[in-house]
XYZ file of C-alpha atoms in Angstrom:
333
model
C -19.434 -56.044 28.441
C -15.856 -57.721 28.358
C -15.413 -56.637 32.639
C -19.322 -58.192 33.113
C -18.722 -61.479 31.453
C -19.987 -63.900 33.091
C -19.769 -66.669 30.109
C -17.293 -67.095 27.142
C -19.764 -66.040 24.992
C -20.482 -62.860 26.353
C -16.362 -62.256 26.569
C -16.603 -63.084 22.721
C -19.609 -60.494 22.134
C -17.208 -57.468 23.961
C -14.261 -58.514 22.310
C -16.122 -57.655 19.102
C -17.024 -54.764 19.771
C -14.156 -53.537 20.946
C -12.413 -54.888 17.598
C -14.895 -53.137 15.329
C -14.428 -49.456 17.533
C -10.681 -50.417 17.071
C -11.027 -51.505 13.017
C -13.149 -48.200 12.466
C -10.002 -45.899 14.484
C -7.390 -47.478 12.686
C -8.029 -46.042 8.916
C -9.587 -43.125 10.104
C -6.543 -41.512 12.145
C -4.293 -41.483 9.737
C -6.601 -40.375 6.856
C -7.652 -37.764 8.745
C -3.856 -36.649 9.979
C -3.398 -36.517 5.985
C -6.231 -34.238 5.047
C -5.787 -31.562 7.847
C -1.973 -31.564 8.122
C 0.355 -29.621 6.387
C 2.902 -31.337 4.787
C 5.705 -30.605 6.792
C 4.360 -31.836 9.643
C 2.296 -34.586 8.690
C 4.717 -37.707 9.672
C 5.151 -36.246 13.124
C 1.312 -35.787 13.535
C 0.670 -39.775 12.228
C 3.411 -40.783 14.643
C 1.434 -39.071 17.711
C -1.047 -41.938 16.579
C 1.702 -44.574 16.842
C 2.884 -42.663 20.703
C -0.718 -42.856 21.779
C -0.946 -46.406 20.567
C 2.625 -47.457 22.104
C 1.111 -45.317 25.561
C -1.754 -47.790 25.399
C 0.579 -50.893 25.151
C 3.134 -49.840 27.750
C 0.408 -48.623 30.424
C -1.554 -52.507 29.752
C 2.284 -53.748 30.325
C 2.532 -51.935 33.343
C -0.959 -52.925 34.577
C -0.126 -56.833 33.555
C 2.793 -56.282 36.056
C 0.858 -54.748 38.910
C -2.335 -56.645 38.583
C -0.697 -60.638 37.852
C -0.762 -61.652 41.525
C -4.719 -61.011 42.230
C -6.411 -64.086 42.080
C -7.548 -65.630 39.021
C -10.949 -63.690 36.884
C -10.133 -60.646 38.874
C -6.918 -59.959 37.418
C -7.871 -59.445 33.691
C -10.859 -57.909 34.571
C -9.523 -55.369 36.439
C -7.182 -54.142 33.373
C -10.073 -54.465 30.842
C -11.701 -52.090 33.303
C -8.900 -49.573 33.684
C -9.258 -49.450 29.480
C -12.382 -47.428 30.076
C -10.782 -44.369 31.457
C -8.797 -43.170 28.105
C -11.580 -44.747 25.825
C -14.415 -42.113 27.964
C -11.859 -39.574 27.751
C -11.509 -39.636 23.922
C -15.308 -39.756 23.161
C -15.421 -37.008 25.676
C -13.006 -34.945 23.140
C -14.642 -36.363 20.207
C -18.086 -35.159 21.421
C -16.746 -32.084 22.775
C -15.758 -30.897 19.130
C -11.825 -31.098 19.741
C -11.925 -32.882 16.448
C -13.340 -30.648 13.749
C -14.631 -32.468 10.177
C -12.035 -32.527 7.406
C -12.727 -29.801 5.082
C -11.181 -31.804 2.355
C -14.391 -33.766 2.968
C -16.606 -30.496 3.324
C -15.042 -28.840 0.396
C -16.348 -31.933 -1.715
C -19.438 -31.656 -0.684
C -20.092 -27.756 -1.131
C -19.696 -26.452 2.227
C -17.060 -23.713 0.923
C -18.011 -21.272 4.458
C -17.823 -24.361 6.961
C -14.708 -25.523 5.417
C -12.829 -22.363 5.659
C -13.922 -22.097 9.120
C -12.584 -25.157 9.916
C -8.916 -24.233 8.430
C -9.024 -20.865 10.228
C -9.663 -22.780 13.399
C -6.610 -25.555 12.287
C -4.430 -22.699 10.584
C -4.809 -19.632 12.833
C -4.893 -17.186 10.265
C -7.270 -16.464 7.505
C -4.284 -15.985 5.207
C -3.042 -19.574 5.769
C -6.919 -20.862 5.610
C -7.141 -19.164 2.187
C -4.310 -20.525 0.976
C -4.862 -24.276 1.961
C -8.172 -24.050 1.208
C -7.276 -23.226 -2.372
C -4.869 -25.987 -2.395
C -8.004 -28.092 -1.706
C -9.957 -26.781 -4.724
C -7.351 -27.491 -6.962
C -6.474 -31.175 -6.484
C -9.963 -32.106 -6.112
C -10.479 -30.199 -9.499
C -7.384 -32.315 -10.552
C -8.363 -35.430 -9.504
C -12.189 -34.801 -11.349
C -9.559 -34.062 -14.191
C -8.251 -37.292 -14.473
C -12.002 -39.503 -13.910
C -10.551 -40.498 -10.379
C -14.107 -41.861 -9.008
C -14.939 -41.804 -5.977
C -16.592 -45.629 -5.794
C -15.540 -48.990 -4.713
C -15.116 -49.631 -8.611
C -12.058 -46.820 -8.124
C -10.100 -48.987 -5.484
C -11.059 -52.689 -6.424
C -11.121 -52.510 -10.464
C -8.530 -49.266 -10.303
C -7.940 -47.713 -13.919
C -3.516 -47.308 -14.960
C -3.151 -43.986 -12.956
C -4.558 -45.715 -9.414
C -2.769 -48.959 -9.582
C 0.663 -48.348 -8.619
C -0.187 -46.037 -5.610
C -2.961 -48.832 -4.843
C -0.675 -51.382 -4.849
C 2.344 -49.844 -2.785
C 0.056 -48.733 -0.205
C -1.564 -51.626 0.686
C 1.722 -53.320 0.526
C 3.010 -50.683 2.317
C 0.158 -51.425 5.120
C 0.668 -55.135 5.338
C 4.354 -55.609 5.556
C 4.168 -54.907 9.610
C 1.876 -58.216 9.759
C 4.108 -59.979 6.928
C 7.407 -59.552 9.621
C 5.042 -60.558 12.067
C 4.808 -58.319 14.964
C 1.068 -59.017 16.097
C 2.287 -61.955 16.565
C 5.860 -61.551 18.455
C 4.082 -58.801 20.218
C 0.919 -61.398 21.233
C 3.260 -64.151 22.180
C 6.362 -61.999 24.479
C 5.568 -63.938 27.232
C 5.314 -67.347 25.975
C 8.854 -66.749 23.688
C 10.631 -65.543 26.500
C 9.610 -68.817 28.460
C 10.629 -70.642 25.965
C 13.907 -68.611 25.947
C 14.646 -69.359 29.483
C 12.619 -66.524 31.024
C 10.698 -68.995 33.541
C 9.724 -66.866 36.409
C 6.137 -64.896 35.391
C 7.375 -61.741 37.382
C 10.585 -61.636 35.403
C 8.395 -62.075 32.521
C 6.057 -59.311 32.978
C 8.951 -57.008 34.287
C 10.845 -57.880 30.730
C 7.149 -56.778 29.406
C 7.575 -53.318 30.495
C 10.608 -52.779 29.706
C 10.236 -53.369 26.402
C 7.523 -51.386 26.610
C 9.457 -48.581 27.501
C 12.015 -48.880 24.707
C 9.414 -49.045 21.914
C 7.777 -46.021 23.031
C 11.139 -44.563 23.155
C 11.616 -45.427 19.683
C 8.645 -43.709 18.023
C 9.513 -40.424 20.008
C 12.473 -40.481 17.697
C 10.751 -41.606 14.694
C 8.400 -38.463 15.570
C 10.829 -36.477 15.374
C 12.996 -37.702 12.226
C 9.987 -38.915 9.871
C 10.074 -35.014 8.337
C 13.329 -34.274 8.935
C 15.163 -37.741 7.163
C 12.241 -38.671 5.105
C 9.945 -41.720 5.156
C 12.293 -44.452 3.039
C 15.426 -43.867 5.116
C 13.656 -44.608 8.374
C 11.677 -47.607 6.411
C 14.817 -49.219 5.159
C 16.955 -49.196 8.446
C 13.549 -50.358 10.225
C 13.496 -53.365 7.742
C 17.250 -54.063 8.135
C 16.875 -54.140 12.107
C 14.172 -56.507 12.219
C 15.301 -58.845 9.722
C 18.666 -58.886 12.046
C 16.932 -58.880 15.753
C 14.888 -62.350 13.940
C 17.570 -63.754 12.929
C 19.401 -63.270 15.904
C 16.221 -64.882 17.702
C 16.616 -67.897 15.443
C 20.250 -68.612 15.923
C 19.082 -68.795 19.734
C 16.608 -71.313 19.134
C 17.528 -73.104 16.362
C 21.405 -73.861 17.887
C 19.861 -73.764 21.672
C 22.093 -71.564 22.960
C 20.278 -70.869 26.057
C 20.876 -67.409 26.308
C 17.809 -65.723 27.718
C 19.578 -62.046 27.929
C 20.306 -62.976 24.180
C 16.538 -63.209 23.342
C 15.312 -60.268 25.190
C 17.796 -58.049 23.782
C 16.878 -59.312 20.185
C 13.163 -59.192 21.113
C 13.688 -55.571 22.528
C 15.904 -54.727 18.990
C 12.945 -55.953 16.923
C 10.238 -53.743 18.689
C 12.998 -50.919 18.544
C 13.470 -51.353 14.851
C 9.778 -51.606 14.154
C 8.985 -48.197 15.546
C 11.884 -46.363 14.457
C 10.284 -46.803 10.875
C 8.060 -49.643 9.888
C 5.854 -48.790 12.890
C 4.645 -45.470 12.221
C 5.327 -45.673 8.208
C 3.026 -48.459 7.437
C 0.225 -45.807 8.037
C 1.583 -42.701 7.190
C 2.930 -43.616 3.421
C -0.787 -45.232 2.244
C -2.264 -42.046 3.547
C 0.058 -39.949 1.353
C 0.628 -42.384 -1.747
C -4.292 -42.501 -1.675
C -5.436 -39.750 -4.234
C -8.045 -37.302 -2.276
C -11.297 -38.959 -3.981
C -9.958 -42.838 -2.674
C -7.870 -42.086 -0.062
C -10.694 -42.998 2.829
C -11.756 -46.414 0.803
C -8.003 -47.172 0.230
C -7.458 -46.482 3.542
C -10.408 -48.778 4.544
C -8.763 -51.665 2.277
C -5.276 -51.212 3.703
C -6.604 -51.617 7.089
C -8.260 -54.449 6.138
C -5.902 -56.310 4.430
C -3.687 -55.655 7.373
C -6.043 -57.023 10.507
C -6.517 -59.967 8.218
C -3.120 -61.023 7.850
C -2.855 -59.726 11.749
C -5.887 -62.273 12.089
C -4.467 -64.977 10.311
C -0.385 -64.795 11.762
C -1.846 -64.913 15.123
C -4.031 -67.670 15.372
C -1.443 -69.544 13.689
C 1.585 -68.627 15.731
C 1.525 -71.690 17.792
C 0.895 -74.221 15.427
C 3.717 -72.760 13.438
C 6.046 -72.686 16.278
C 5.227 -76.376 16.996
C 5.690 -77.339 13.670
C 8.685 -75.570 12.683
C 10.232 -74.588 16.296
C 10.803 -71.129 17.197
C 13.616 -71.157 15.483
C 12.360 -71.975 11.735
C 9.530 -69.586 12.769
C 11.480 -66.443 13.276
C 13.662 -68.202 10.697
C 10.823 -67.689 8.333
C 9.634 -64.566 9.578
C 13.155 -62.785 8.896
């Protein structure tokens, strides 16, 4: 629909749709990851989310840098189409059955055989499939235990026992839009012009780099979320982005016209982002969500997060105008 538009409004109508397929994937990955993984290896599964993710962004980079010199309505078009391929491929998986259902979600609905067929698939061995399917049983006997509903009530009215978790999680799940990358990440282009970064080439080449280095970033993070733990990585995420923004604000605010200055903090800030925050912000709600919430509080996380996503970028520029770019990443750090 977005490739066909022939009027705004149709443009609008695709966009839509591609935000509700995207709003739908975002709690669902990660939930998912959390019921079928075993613990040991469940920040290195959620991260794969985060790679594919940072794939997606690096190969649009890449395309923005090969496709900006066709003329005008045939360049953006052209990379909106090139989105089809990986989006056909995964509903090709999907379809195909590459994806069993959770039998978390079986087990609570009776299916005992279908479950355990699904975790001899997952766990190769009927031993293993035993054993975590037991493991199921039990906390979803727990959490009937303790009155944990299953509702809406359960996540927007929670009783003592669901608050705290409630509440860090969907902290936990905003505080990438609070430090603002949707909308650093929305905006590269325009801060590095006003940075000094004139030439659109240069721009876009900057683009992919960055890129680059982000993915880069969460390929470590893969590999350390299990082995250092999930508030190490968190904290010295936090610490680098508060430092690449304020970096970025001594730039502006004191005009130092230092272009390399600003693309090396930009490139710091994505860095820091995924070496923690990035991959984090999904995988700790996912953990901290008792079984019988965990897809609702999921749901609420995700949308507490677009909405502040939502909200920081269609205020960026008015910000930026009113405060400068320096009192914005001022602000921001």
């Amino acid at each position: 629909a977005m490739v066909a538009a022939r009027s705004y409004a149709a443009l609008m109508v695709g966009r839509a749709l591609v935000g509700l397929g995207v709003g739908c994937g975002m709690p669902i990955s990660p939930a998912y990851i959390a019921e079928i993984a075993p613990a040991e290896h469940r920040g290195g599964l959620v991260a794969c989310s985060e790679i594919a993710t940072n794939v997606g962004v690096l190969l649009g980079y890449i395309a923005g840098y090969l496709l900006h010199g066709l003329p005008a309505g045939h360049d953006w078009r052209c990379m909106l189409a090139i989105g089809i391929i990986p989006s056909g491929i995964l509903l090709l998986l999907v379809l195909a059955g590459v994806a069993p259902e959770s039998p978390r979600w079986l087990v609570q609905r009776g299916k005992m055989e279908h479950a355990r067929a699904v975790l001899v698939h997952l766990q190769g061995s009927e031993h293993n499939a035993d054993h975590f399917l037991a493991e199921i049983q039990g906390s979803i006997e727990r959490d009937a235990l303790l009155n944990q509903s299953a509702h809406w009530r359960a996540v927007l009215c929670p009783v003592r026992s669901l608050r705290r978790p409630l509440a860090v999680g969907i902290g936990i799940a905003a505080s990438p839009q609070l430090c603002g990358i949707n909308a650093v990440s929305y905006f590269l282009t325009k801060i590095m012009a006003a940075a000094g970064v004139k030439n659109k080439q240069e721009q876009f080449g900057c683009l992919v780099v960055l890129g680059f280095l982000k993915l880069m970033c969460i390929l470590v993070a893969a590999r350390c979320l299990d082995s250092c733990g999930r508030r190490p990585l968190m904290l010295a995420s936090c610490f680098g982005m508060a430092l690449a923004l304020s970096a970025l604000s001594m730039n502006f605010t004191f005009s130092l016209e230092a272009p390399n200055l600003a693309v090396i903090a930009l490139a710091f800030y994505l860095c820091s982002f995924s070496l923690g925050m990035g991959p984090g912000s999904w995988l700790i709600p996912g953990e901290l969500f008792p079984n019988t919430v965990r897809a609702k509080g999921m749901s609420l996380s995700t949308f507490i997060n677009r909405l502040i996503a939502s909200a920081s970028s269609l205020s960026v520029l008015t910000v930026a105008n009113a405060l400068t770019w320096g009192g914005f990443f001022g602000a921001l750090g």
